[in-house]
mmCIF file of C-alpha atoms in Angstrom:
data_model
loop_
_atom_site.group_PDB
_atom_site.id
_atom_site.type_symbol
_atom_site.label_atom_id
_atom_site.label_comp_id
_atom_site.label_asym_id
_atom_site.label_seq_id
_atom_site.Cartn_x
_atom_site.Cartn_y
_atom_site.Cartn_z
ATOM 1 C CA MET U 7 -4.995 12.460 19.916
ATOM 2 C CA MET U 8 -2.791 15.280 19.043
ATOM 3 C CA LEU U 9 -0.051 13.192 16.970
ATOM 4 C CA SER U 10 -0.811 10.577 14.995
ATOM 5 C CA GLU U 11 0.382 6.534 15.680
ATOM 6 C CA LYS U 12 3.423 7.294 13.401
ATOM 7 C CA ASP U 13 4.257 10.445 14.760
ATOM 8 C CA CYS U 14 4.214 8.974 18.201
ATOM 9 C CA LEU U 15 7.153 6.037 17.022
ATOM 10 C CA LEU U 16 9.056 8.920 15.329
ATOM 11 C CA LEU U 17 9.014 10.739 19.004
ATOM 12 C CA CYS U 18 10.095 7.512 20.574
ATOM 13 C CA GLU U 19 12.738 6.347 17.886
ATOM 14 C CA LEU U 20 14.158 9.787 18.614
ATOM 15 C CA ALA U 21 14.473 9.081 22.336
ATOM 16 C CA ARG U 22 16.331 5.779 21.723
ATOM 17 C CA THR U 23 18.957 7.607 19.812
ATOM 18 C CA GLY U 24 19.891 9.188 22.755
ATOM 19 C CA LEU U 25 20.469 12.364 20.950
ATOM 20 C CA LEU U 26 17.398 13.830 22.903
ATOM 21 C CA LYS U 27 19.263 13.954 26.032
ATOM 22 C CA THR U 28 21.277 16.822 25.073
ATOM 23 C CA GLN U 29 18.244 18.994 24.421
ATOM 24 C CA ARG U 30 16.587 20.821 27.348
ATOM 25 C CA SER U 31 13.463 22.478 25.887
ATOM 26 C CA GLY U 32 12.065 24.093 22.587
ATOM 27 C CA PRO U 33 10.266 23.453 19.352
ATOM 28 C CA VAL U 34 10.341 19.831 18.335
ATOM 29 C CA MET U 35 11.259 21.088 14.683
ATOM 30 C CA GLU U 36 14.264 23.439 15.798
ATOM 31 C CA ILE U 37 15.658 20.113 17.979
ATOM 32 C CA VAL U 38 15.356 18.265 15.314
ATOM 33 C CA ARG U 39 17.031 20.465 12.726
ATOM 34 C CA ASN U 40 19.821 20.917 15.631
ATOM 35 C CA LEU U 41 20.207 17.233 15.727
ATOM 36 C CA GLN U 42 19.994 16.308 11.911
ATOM 37 C CA ASN U 43 23.625 16.346 11.476
ATOM 38 C CA SER U 44 23.940 13.736 14.166
ATOM 39 C CA LEU U 45 21.157 11.588 13.425
ATOM 40 C CA THR U 46 22.846 11.536 9.564
ATOM 41 C CA GLY U 47 26.199 10.598 11.284
ATOM 42 C CA CYS U 48 24.353 7.784 13.027
ATOM 43 C CA GLY U 49 22.716 6.218 10.088
ATOM 44 C CA GLN U 50 19.188 7.798 10.906
ATOM 45 C CA GLY U 51 19.053 10.789 8.772
ATOM 46 C CA ASP U 52 15.755 9.519 7.281
ATOM 47 C CA LEU U 53 14.110 9.806 10.814
ATOM 48 C CA ALA U 54 14.846 13.474 10.628
ATOM 49 C CA GLN U 55 13.066 13.622 7.436
ATOM 50 C CA GLU U 56 10.045 11.885 8.560
ATOM 51 C CA ILE U 57 9.734 14.521 11.505
ATOM 52 C CA LEU U 58 10.464 17.540 9.588
ATOM 53 C CA GLY U 59 7.844 16.441 7.044
ATOM 54 C CA SER U 60 4.887 15.913 9.791
ATOM 55 C CA VAL U 61 2.867 18.972 10.117
ATOM 56 C CA ASN U 62 1.791 17.663 13.395
ATOM 57 C CA PHE U 63 4.838 18.345 14.887
ATOM 58 C CA ALA U 64 4.587 22.092 13.929
ATOM 59 C CA GLU U 65 3.146 23.195 17.010
ATOM 60 C CA LEU U 66 4.817 20.731 19.716
ATOM 61 C CA GLU U 67 7.322 21.771 22.208
ATOM 62 C CA LEU U 68 9.698 19.782 24.455
ATOM 63 C CA MET U 69 8.932 20.956 27.883
ATOM 64 C CA GLU U 70 12.001 21.863 30.107
ATOM 65 C CA PRO U 71 12.399 19.260 32.863
ATOM 66 C CA ARG U 72 12.057 20.066 36.595
ATOM 67 C CA GLU U 73 15.069 20.509 38.765
ATOM 68 C CA GLN U 74 16.009 17.278 39.904
ATOM 69 C CA ALA U 75 13.430 15.383 37.650
ATOM 70 C CA SER U 76 13.795 11.831 36.754
ATOM 71 C CA SER U 77 14.473 13.133 33.093
ATOM 72 C CA ASN U 78 16.147 9.682 32.229
ATOM 73 C CA HIS U 79 12.788 8.243 32.686
ATOM 74 C CA TYR U 80 10.670 10.227 30.635
ATOM 75 C CA TYR U 81 9.833 13.438 28.648
ATOM 76 C CA VAL U 82 6.970 15.670 28.104
ATOM 77 C CA PHE U 83 6.081 17.094 25.011
ATOM 78 C CA MET U 84 3.216 19.959 24.956
ATOM 79 C CA ASP U 85 1.133 21.502 22.449
ATOM 80 C CA LYS U 86 1.479 25.164 22.291
ATOM 81 C CA GLU U 87 -1.804 25.686 23.763
ATOM 82 C CA HIS U 88 -0.867 23.755 26.467
ATOM 83 C CA SER U 89 -3.917 21.646 26.173
ATOM 84 C CA GLY U 90 -2.504 18.249 25.344
ATOM 85 C CA ARG U 91 0.229 16.749 26.568
ATOM 86 C CA THR U 92 2.094 13.420 24.980
ATOM 87 C CA ILE U 93 4.244 11.923 27.537
ATOM 88 C CA LEU U 94 7.115 9.743 26.502
ATOM 89 C CA VAL U 95 8.431 7.156 28.648
ATOM 90 C CA GLN U 96 11.918 5.938 28.316
ATOM 91 C CA GLU U 97 12.890 2.467 27.109
ATOM 92 C CA SER U 98 14.189 0.432 30.186
ATOM 93 C CA GLU U 99 17.440 -1.711 30.208
ATOM 94 C CA GLU U 100 15.247 -4.885 32.255
ATOM 95 C CA THR U 101 14.573 -7.812 30.810
ATOM 96 C CA ALA U 102 10.603 -8.487 30.037
ATOM 97 C CA GLU U 103 10.642 -10.944 32.908
ATOM 98 C CA THR U 104 11.709 -8.275 35.558
ATOM 99 C CA HIS U 105 9.469 -5.254 33.965
ATOM 100 C CA THR U 106 7.259 -5.196 37.126
ATOM 101 C CA TYR U 107 10.388 -4.611 39.657
ATOM 102 C CA ASN U 108 12.881 -1.555 40.210
ATOM 103 C CA TYR U 109 10.504 1.159 39.068
ATOM 104 C CA ASP U 110 9.148 3.622 41.452
ATOM 105 C CA LEU U 111 5.812 4.037 39.778
ATOM 106 C CA ASN U 112 4.200 6.177 42.131
ATOM 107 C CA ARG U 113 7.238 8.465 42.607
ATOM 108 C CA ILE U 114 7.213 9.172 39.056
ATOM 109 C CA ALA U 115 3.812 9.684 38.872
ATOM 110 C CA ASN U 116 3.609 12.201 41.675
ATOM 111 C CA GLU U 117 6.291 13.724 39.676
ATOM 112 C CA LEU U 118 4.868 14.039 36.479
ATOM 113 C CA GLU U 119 1.444 15.509 38.047
ATOM 114 C CA GLU U 120 3.683 18.359 39.678
ATOM 115 C CA THR U 121 5.172 18.937 36.106
ATOM 116 C CA VAL U 122 2.284 18.687 34.435
ATOM 117 C CA GLY U 123 -0.646 19.393 36.554
ATOM 118 C CA SER U 124 -4.081 17.800 36.580
ATOM 119 C CA GLY U 125 -5.761 19.720 33.661
ATOM 120 C CA GLY U 126 -5.675 19.002 29.803
ATOM 121 C CA SER U 127 -5.397 15.530 28.008
ATOM 122 C CA SER U 128 -2.497 13.444 28.174
ATOM 123 C CA THR U 129 -1.106 10.595 25.862
ATOM 124 C CA PHE U 130 1.611 8.185 26.901
ATOM 125 C CA ILE U 131 3.949 6.724 24.649
ATOM 126 C CA GLY U 132 6.652 4.246 24.611
ATOM 127 C CA ILE U 133 8.684 1.534 22.845
ATOM 128 C CA GLY U 134 9.487 -1.827 24.266
ATOM 129 C CA LEU U 135 9.566 -1.819 28.238
ATOM 130 C CA GLY U 136 8.963 1.885 27.721
ATOM 131 C CA GLY U 137 5.594 1.277 26.258
ATOM 132 C CA TRP U 138 4.621 -0.980 29.093
ATOM 133 C CA ARG U 139 5.938 1.774 31.909
ATOM 134 C CA ALA U 140 3.659 4.117 29.644
ATOM 135 C CA ALA U 141 0.795 1.808 30.129
ATOM 136 C CA GLU U 142 1.495 1.773 33.937
ATOM 137 C CA LEU U 143 1.748 5.505 34.095
ATOM 138 C CA ALA U 144 -0.939 6.095 31.777
ATOM 139 C CA VAL U 145 -3.418 4.257 34.251
ATOM 140 C CA LYS U 146 -2.251 6.810 37.060
ATOM 141 C CA PHE U 147 -3.959 9.357 34.847
ATOM 142 C CA ASN U 148 -6.930 7.656 33.517
ATOM 143 C CA ALA U 149 -5.406 8.428 30.284
ATOM 144 C CA GLU U 150 -4.547 6.507 26.896
ATOM 145 C CA ALA U 151 -1.087 4.626 26.084
ATOM 146 C CA VAL U 152 0.264 4.102 22.864
ATOM 147 C CA ALA U 153 3.142 1.284 23.154
ATOM 148 C CA PHE U 154 5.239 -0.297 20.302
ATOM 149 C CA GLY U 155 6.762 -3.712 20.553
ATOM 150 C CA ALA U 156 5.897 -3.950 24.475
ATOM 151 C CA PRO U 157 6.218 -7.203 26.092
ATOM 152 C CA SER U 158 3.030 -9.311 26.292
ATOM 153 C CA VAL U 159 3.958 -11.561 29.118
ATOM 154 C CA ASP U 160 0.751 -10.049 31.124
ATOM 155 C CA GLU U 161 -2.054 -8.327 30.049
ATOM 156 C CA LEU U 162 -0.957 -4.544 29.143
ATOM 157 C CA PRO U 163 -2.725 -2.456 31.881
ATOM 158 C CA GLY U 164 -5.235 0.242 31.205
ATOM 159 C CA LYS U 165 -6.353 1.787 28.111
ATOM 160 C CA ALA U 166 -3.463 0.835 25.962
ATOM 161 C CA ILE U 167 -2.699 -0.360 22.360
ATOM 162 C CA ASN U 168 0.322 -2.512 21.692
ATOM 163 C CA TYR U 169 1.564 -2.163 18.027
ATOM 164 C CA VAL U 170 4.227 -4.887 16.719
ATOM 165 C CA GLY U 171 5.134 -6.141 13.512
ATOM 166 C CA GLU U 172 3.045 -8.895 12.024
ATOM 167 C CA ASP U 173 6.128 -11.333 12.495
ATOM 168 C CA ASP U 174 7.270 -10.148 15.960
ATOM 169 C CA PRO U 175 6.805 -13.076 18.450
ATOM 170 C CA VAL U 176 4.607 -12.065 21.352
ATOM 171 C CA GLY U 177 3.324 -13.713 24.740
ATOM 172 C CA ASP U 178 -0.176 -15.363 25.552
ATOM 173 C CA PHE U 179 -1.873 -12.003 26.393
ATOM 174 C CA THR U 180 -2.788 -10.115 22.789
ATOM 175 C CA ASP U 181 -6.224 -8.637 23.512
ATOM 176 C CA LYS U 182 -4.677 -5.067 23.336
ATOM 177 C CA VAL U 183 -1.760 -6.200 20.827
ATOM 178 C CA ARG U 184 -2.378 -4.888 16.888
ATOM 179 C CA PHE U 185 -0.496 -6.547 14.591
ATOM 180 C CA VAL U 186 0.930 -4.131 11.882
ATOM 181 C CA LYS U 187 1.949 -4.819 8.259
ATOM 182 C CA GLN U 188 5.785 -5.033 7.651
ATOM 183 C CA GLY U 189 7.761 -3.763 4.970
ATOM 184 C CA GLU U 190 9.543 -6.187 2.661
ATOM 185 C CA GLU U 191 13.077 -6.616 1.989
ATOM 186 C CA LEU U 192 14.156 -5.267 4.847
ATOM 187 C CA ASP U 193 18.137 -5.461 6.198
ATOM 188 C CA GLU U 194 19.340 -6.267 9.731
ATOM 189 C CA THR U 195 19.364 -2.495 10.566
ATOM 190 C CA ASP U 196 15.780 -1.898 9.417
ATOM 191 C CA GLU U 197 14.495 -4.928 11.321
ATOM 192 C CA ALA U 198 15.562 -3.160 14.254
ATOM 193 C CA LEU U 199 13.855 0.306 13.916
ATOM 194 C CA PHE U 200 9.994 0.159 14.104
ATOM 195 C CA TYR U 201 9.693 3.373 12.067
ATOM 196 C CA ARG U 202 11.487 1.318 9.048
ATOM 197 C CA ARG U 203 9.883 -1.979 9.462
ATOM 198 C CA LEU U 204 6.278 -0.812 10.279
ATOM 199 C CA GLU U 205 4.006 0.518 7.636
ATOM 200 C CA PHE U 206 1.636 3.266 7.966
ATOM 201 C CA ASP U 207 -1.168 5.053 5.622
ATOM 202 C CA GLN U 208 -0.875 8.637 4.497
ATOM 203 C CA ASP U 209 -2.561 9.869 7.847
ATOM 204 C CA GLY U 210 -0.256 8.419 10.006
ATOM 205 C CA LYS U 211 -2.607 5.293 11.145
ATOM 206 C CA PRO U 212 -1.038 1.732 11.422
ATOM 207 C CA VAL U 213 -1.854 -0.566 8.489
ATOM 208 C CA ILE U 214 -3.561 -3.283 10.542
ATOM 209 C CA THR U 215 -3.124 -7.182 9.393
ATOM 210 C CA GLU U 216 -3.065 -10.577 11.051
ATOM 211 C CA GLN U 217 -0.403 -12.072 13.098
ATOM 212 C CA SER U 218 1.658 -13.994 10.467
ATOM 213 C CA ASP U 219 2.375 -17.844 10.665
ATOM 214 C CA PHE U 220 5.758 -16.944 11.787
ATOM 215 C CA SER U 221 4.728 -15.403 14.491
ATOM 216 C CA ARG U 222 2.922 -17.780 15.789
ATOM 217 C CA PHE U 223 4.997 -20.415 15.369
ATOM 218 C CA VAL U 224 7.909 -18.752 17.160
ATOM 219 C CA SER U 225 5.457 -17.483 19.893
ATOM 220 C CA TRP U 226 4.411 -20.951 20.423
ATOM 221 C CA PHE U 227 8.004 -22.402 20.590
ATOM 222 C CA TYR U 228 9.364 -20.060 23.166
ATOM 223 C CA ASN U 229 6.032 -20.439 25.257
ATOM 224 C CA THR U 230 6.468 -24.105 25.165
ATOM 225 C CA ALA U 231 10.072 -25.035 24.511
ATOM 226 C CA GLY U 232 12.071 -26.123 27.318
ATOM 227 C CA ALA U 233 15.354 -27.710 28.515
ATOM 228 C CA VAL U 234 16.368 -31.303 26.944
ATOM 229 C CA GLU U 235 16.773 -34.392 29.104
ATOM 230 C CA PRO U 236 20.645 -35.576 28.650
ATOM 231 C CA GLU U 237 19.865 -38.818 27.628
ATOM 232 C CA ILE U 238 17.410 -37.394 25.017
ATOM 233 C CA TRP U 239 20.150 -35.306 23.810
ATOM 234 C CA ARG U 240 22.872 -37.650 23.303
ATOM 235 C CA ILE U 241 20.570 -39.782 21.067
ATOM 236 C CA PHE U 242 19.955 -36.638 18.709
ATOM 237 C CA PHE U 243 23.545 -35.353 19.587
ATOM 238 C CA PRO U 244 26.037 -38.179 20.210
ATOM 239 C CA GLY U 245 29.444 -36.834 20.517
ATOM 240 C CA ALA U 246 32.936 -36.348 22.680
ATOM 241 C CA ALA U 247 32.029 -36.204 26.576
ATOM 242 C CA GLU U 248 34.009 -32.725 26.882
ATOM 243 C CA GLU U 249 31.789 -31.210 24.121
ATOM 244 C CA GLU U 250 28.579 -32.305 26.009
ATOM 245 C CA ASP U 251 29.901 -30.984 29.444
ATOM 246 C CA LEU U 252 30.453 -27.585 27.807
ATOM 247 C CA LEU U 253 26.794 -27.804 26.579
ATOM 248 C CA GLN U 254 25.210 -29.620 29.816
ATOM 249 C CA SER U 255 24.161 -26.141 31.487
ATOM 250 C CA ASP U 256 21.956 -25.266 28.632
ATOM 251 C CA LEU U 257 20.791 -28.211 26.841
ATOM 252 C CA GLY U 258 17.895 -26.186 24.916
ATOM 253 C CA VAL U 259 16.805 -23.834 22.475
ATOM 254 C CA TYR U 260 20.253 -22.070 21.834
ATOM 255 C CA SER U 261 22.309 -25.462 21.989
ATOM 256 C CA VAL U 262 20.164 -27.145 19.295
ATOM 257 C CA PHE U 263 20.963 -23.792 17.191
ATOM 258 C CA LEU U 264 24.842 -24.744 17.814
ATOM 259 C CA LYS U 265 24.346 -28.187 16.971
ATOM 260 C CA LEU U 266 22.031 -27.932 13.923
ATOM 261 C CA GLY U 267 24.966 -28.579 11.373
ATOM 262 C CA GLU U 268 25.432 -32.247 12.830
ATOM 263 C CA LEU U 269 21.397 -32.957 12.118
ATOM 264 C CA ASN U 270 20.011 -34.503 8.574
ATOM 265 C CA LYS U 271 16.680 -36.220 7.762
ATOM 266 C CA GLU U 272 18.027 -39.749 8.209
ATOM 267 C CA GLY U 273 19.465 -38.951 11.490
ATOM 268 C CA ILE U 274 16.819 -37.370 13.027
ATOM 269 C CA LEU U 275 14.552 -40.439 11.887
ATOM 270 C CA ARG U 276 17.014 -42.790 13.532
ATOM 271 C CA SER U 277 17.363 -40.753 16.713
ATOM 272 C CA LEU U 278 13.221 -40.529 16.796
ATOM 273 C CA ASP U 279 13.316 -44.603 16.797
ATOM 274 C CA GLU U 280 15.722 -44.658 19.357
ATOM 275 C CA ALA U 281 13.690 -42.009 21.391
ATOM 276 C CA VAL U 282 10.568 -44.344 21.320
ATOM 277 C CA ARG U 283 12.942 -47.634 22.243
ATOM 278 C CA PHE U 284 14.547 -45.411 25.245
ATOM 279 C CA ALA U 285 11.036 -44.771 26.464
ATOM 280 C CA GLY U 286 10.118 -48.448 25.915
ATOM 281 C CA ARG U 287 12.963 -49.473 28.289
ATOM 282 C CA GLN U 288 12.403 -46.776 30.727
ATOM 283 C CA LEU U 289 8.903 -47.887 30.862
ATOM 284 C CA GLU U 290 10.188 -51.519 31.396
ATOM 285 C CA ASN U 291 12.395 -50.594 34.380
ATOM 286 C CA ASN U 292 9.810 -48.459 36.324
ATOM 287 C CA ARG U 293 7.170 -51.824 35.936
ATOM 288 C CA SER U 294 9.987 -54.183 36.965
ATOM 289 C CA GLU U 295 10.758 -51.602 39.891
ATOM 290 C CA MET U 296 6.841 -52.103 40.906
ATOM 291 C CA ALA U 297 7.160 -55.774 40.637
ATOM 292 C CA ALA U 298 10.028 -55.766 42.758
ATOM 293 C CA GLU U 299 8.271 -53.564 45.208
ATOM 294 C CA LEU U 300 5.553 -56.036 45.609
ATOM 295 C CA GLU U 301 7.403 -58.943 45.841
ATOM 296 C CA LYS U 302 8.593 -57.210 49.141
ATOM 297 C CA VAL U 303 5.296 -56.645 50.585
ATOM 298 C CA THR U 304 4.367 -59.067 53.458
ATOM 299 C CA GLU U 305 0.933 -60.511 53.222
ATOM 300 C CA GLU U 306 -0.316 -58.570 56.413
ATOM 301 C CA GLN U 307 0.781 -55.268 54.522
ATOM 302 C CA PHE U 308 -0.142 -56.257 50.805
ATOM 303 C CA ASN U 309 -3.848 -54.601 51.009
ATOM 304 C CA ALA U 310 -2.261 -51.106 52.667
ATOM 305 C CA ARG U 311 0.598 -51.113 49.917
ATOM 306 C CA PHE U 312 -0.795 -52.105 46.738
ATOM 307 C CA GLU U 313 -2.489 -49.114 45.420
ATOM 308 C CA GLU U 314 0.445 -47.113 47.035
ATOM 309 C CA ILE U 315 2.754 -49.007 44.744
ATOM 310 C CA ALA U 316 0.552 -48.895 41.740
ATOM 311 C CA GLU U 317 -0.003 -45.083 41.969
ATOM 312 C CA THR U 318 3.854 -44.155 42.613
ATOM 313 C CA CYS U 319 4.598 -46.389 39.524
ATOM 314 C CA ALA U 320 1.906 -44.742 37.681
ATOM 315 C CA ALA U 321 3.386 -41.291 38.516
ATOM 316 C CA ARG U 322 7.077 -42.332 37.586
ATOM 317 C CA ALA U 323 5.802 -43.859 34.144
ATOM 318 C CA SER U 324 3.900 -40.222 33.747
ATOM 319 C CA LYS U 325 7.144 -38.302 34.374
ATOM 320 C CA ILE U 326 8.944 -40.779 32.037
ATOM 321 C CA ILE U 327 7.093 -40.000 28.879
ATOM 322 C CA ASP U 328 6.246 -36.435 29.870
ATOM 323 C CA SER U 329 10.173 -35.820 30.197
ATOM 324 C CA ILE U 330 10.933 -37.696 26.995
ATOM 325 C CA PHE U 331 8.103 -35.853 25.205
ATOM 326 C CA ASP U 332 9.074 -32.448 26.142
ATOM 327 C CA SER U 333 12.735 -32.943 25.208
ATOM 328 C CA VAL U 334 12.124 -34.505 22.176
ATOM 329 C CA GLN U 335 9.424 -31.739 21.316
ATOM 330 C CA THR U 336 11.966 -28.944 21.641
ATOM 331 C CA VAL U 337 14.649 -30.337 19.550
ATOM 332 C CA LEU U 338 12.273 -30.829 16.793
ATOM 333 C CA MET U 339 10.859 -27.069 17.422
ATOM 334 C CA GLY U 340 14.432 -25.519 17.495
ATOM 335 C CA VAL U 341 15.088 -27.703 14.264
ATOM 336 C CA ALA U 342 12.145 -26.330 12.927
ATOM 337 C CA LEU U 343 12.498 -22.604 14.253
ATOM 338 C CA PHE U 344 15.904 -22.594 12.486
ATOM 339 C CA THR U 345 15.239 -24.218 9.367
ATOM 340 C CA LEU U 346 11.984 -22.667 8.302
ATOM 341 C CA GLU U 347 12.827 -22.526 4.683
ATOM 342 C CA GLN U 348 14.522 -25.740 4.452
ATOM 343 C CA GLU U 349 12.150 -28.288 2.463
ATOM 344 C CA ASN U 350 14.144 -31.163 3.837
ATOM 345 C CA PHE U 351 13.430 -30.603 7.440
ATOM 346 C CA GLU U 352 9.366 -31.621 7.150
ATOM 347 C CA VAL U 353 9.319 -31.301 11.463
ATOM 348 C CA GLU U 354 5.588 -31.411 11.859
ATOM 349 C CA PRO U 355 4.774 -34.612 10.407
ATOM 350 C CA TRP U 356 7.947 -36.037 12.272
ATOM 351 C CA MET U 357 6.319 -34.709 15.704
ATOM 352 C CA ASP U 358 3.000 -36.472 14.824
ATOM 353 C CA GLY U 359 4.227 -39.504 14.245
ATOM 354 C CA PHE U 360 6.172 -39.718 17.301
ATOM 355 C CA TYR U 361 3.362 -38.548 19.291
ATOM 356 C CA VAL U 362 1.342 -41.331 18.038
ATOM 357 C CA ARG U 363 3.884 -43.865 18.829
ATOM 358 C CA ILE U 364 4.281 -42.832 22.256
ATOM 359 C CA ASP U 365 0.849 -43.003 22.562
ATOM 360 C CA GLU U 366 0.877 -46.516 21.608
ATOM 361 C CA LEU U 367 3.526 -47.322 23.656
ATOM 362 C CA VAL U 368 1.740 -46.042 26.932
ATOM 363 C CA ASP U 369 -1.284 -47.846 25.710
ATOM 364 C CA GLN U 370 0.763 -51.203 25.672
ATOM 365 C CA GLU U 371 2.447 -50.324 29.019
ATOM 366 C CA LEU U 372 -1.128 -49.823 30.669
ATOM 367 C CA GLY U 373 -1.750 -53.557 29.783
ATOM 368 C CA ARG U 374 1.632 -54.690 30.941
ATOM 369 C CA VAL U 375 0.973 -52.990 33.998
ATOM 370 C CA LYS U 376 -2.190 -54.273 34.590
ATOM 371 C CA GLU U 377 -1.360 -57.852 33.991
ATOM 372 C CA CYS U 378 1.628 -57.368 36.422
ATOM 373 C CA LEU U 379 -0.785 -56.084 39.221
ATOM 374 C CA ASP U 380 -3.407 -58.942 38.574
ATOM 375 C CA GLN U 381 -0.397 -61.385 38.825
ATOM 376 C CA ALA U 382 0.546 -59.859 42.128
ATOM 377 C CA MET U 383 -3.042 -59.593 43.311
ATOM 378 C CA GLY U 384 -3.642 -63.133 42.286
ATOM 379 C CA ARG U 385 -0.518 -64.889 44.250
ATOM 380 C CA HIS U 386 -1.862 -62.852 47.239
ATOM 381 C CA LEU U 387 -5.497 -64.310 47.116
ATOM 382 C CA GLU U 388 -3.865 -67.457 46.240
ATOM 383 C CA ARG U 389 -1.781 -66.993 49.428
ATOM 384 C CA THR U 390 -4.575 -65.776 51.451
ATOM 385 C CA LEU U 391 -7.287 -68.211 50.544
ATOM 386 C CA GLN U 392 -5.019 -71.538 50.766
ATOM 387 C CA PHE U 393 -6.603 -74.392 53.155
ATOM 388 C CA PRO U 394 -4.466 -74.687 56.306
ATOM 389 C CA ASP U 395 -2.391 -77.869 56.939
ATOM 390 C CA PHE U 396 -4.599 -80.326 58.329
ATOM 391 C CA SER U 397 -3.460 -83.194 60.501
ATOM 392 C CA MET U 398 -5.011 -85.698 63.119
ATOM 393 C CA GLU U 399 -2.913 -86.303 66.395
ATOM 394 C CA TRP U 400 -3.996 -89.215 68.646
#
């Protein structure tokens, strides 16, 4: 590869500023010198210094875009011998969930082929969804792709590597993800810029490390957390009806964050107790409903309906437990996520304890349901096996 990974990142960050759109073509060093004051004015003068300090950019040029080309999608950089190309794919405004839509991949690929030809080697680069697009386009050219912070909601296609910070949340697909050591004591501005956040060695290679516990937790949280059932929400956050109505549309992670100030250790433990009792009441109501249904069944229908009613009761019980458990888990995961540095919120033992109590409740309920079914079957057999009335009429 003509450029180091750090060089690729610097180009991507330069494109993110939007200033590269003002340039048509020319040597990269000259372009950056022209943009130096503008970069300094937007607080990224160090980006200009980084690029000007890399000898790898000395022979790199930005190519003139073709007429009517989709220049808002990509930039093409070429070395002076035109033997190697770096194609920077612009970051998209799409969300991670829609990255496979609204993008005419074949049209862009055909246009690029007309622009750069088929000879020489190409490397596709990009940040975020631009990194995903870079990987998709690289497949069309049988080329490599270097992405930074690309979404991992699916497996990154082709010969691509996705560099992310060690603390960055990721999806389930990490085969092509490389976690990079992050700088310490960064402010919010630094965190938003990959070239300040990620660490590289003297050769511009990323310093690879392990995924941090924070990244694992946040990734697990966002992959697992769901919505909270209103009944469980009221157990943890009892409040005025009008306030509840405002939150009703999003009883999830963000709502937990908004209500976090109302929580303390004692309140959480009380809420967990109440959630277990609520689960018990729900299971009892479900069992009573099953018993009532069995009472209604006629003797002629009993054998056909008995198994159906029992299975319906089991399905309802499973749904009740899953809903309550997932709701409590989402609340506690939200608490854990937003209070990572507060020692008074030891969420994991609470979650483990809640799991044990729910498991015990389910075991007890199985016994009660079995007893209820046995009683119903016993009554049926008793009625079925009764001797007919005997009388002698002369």
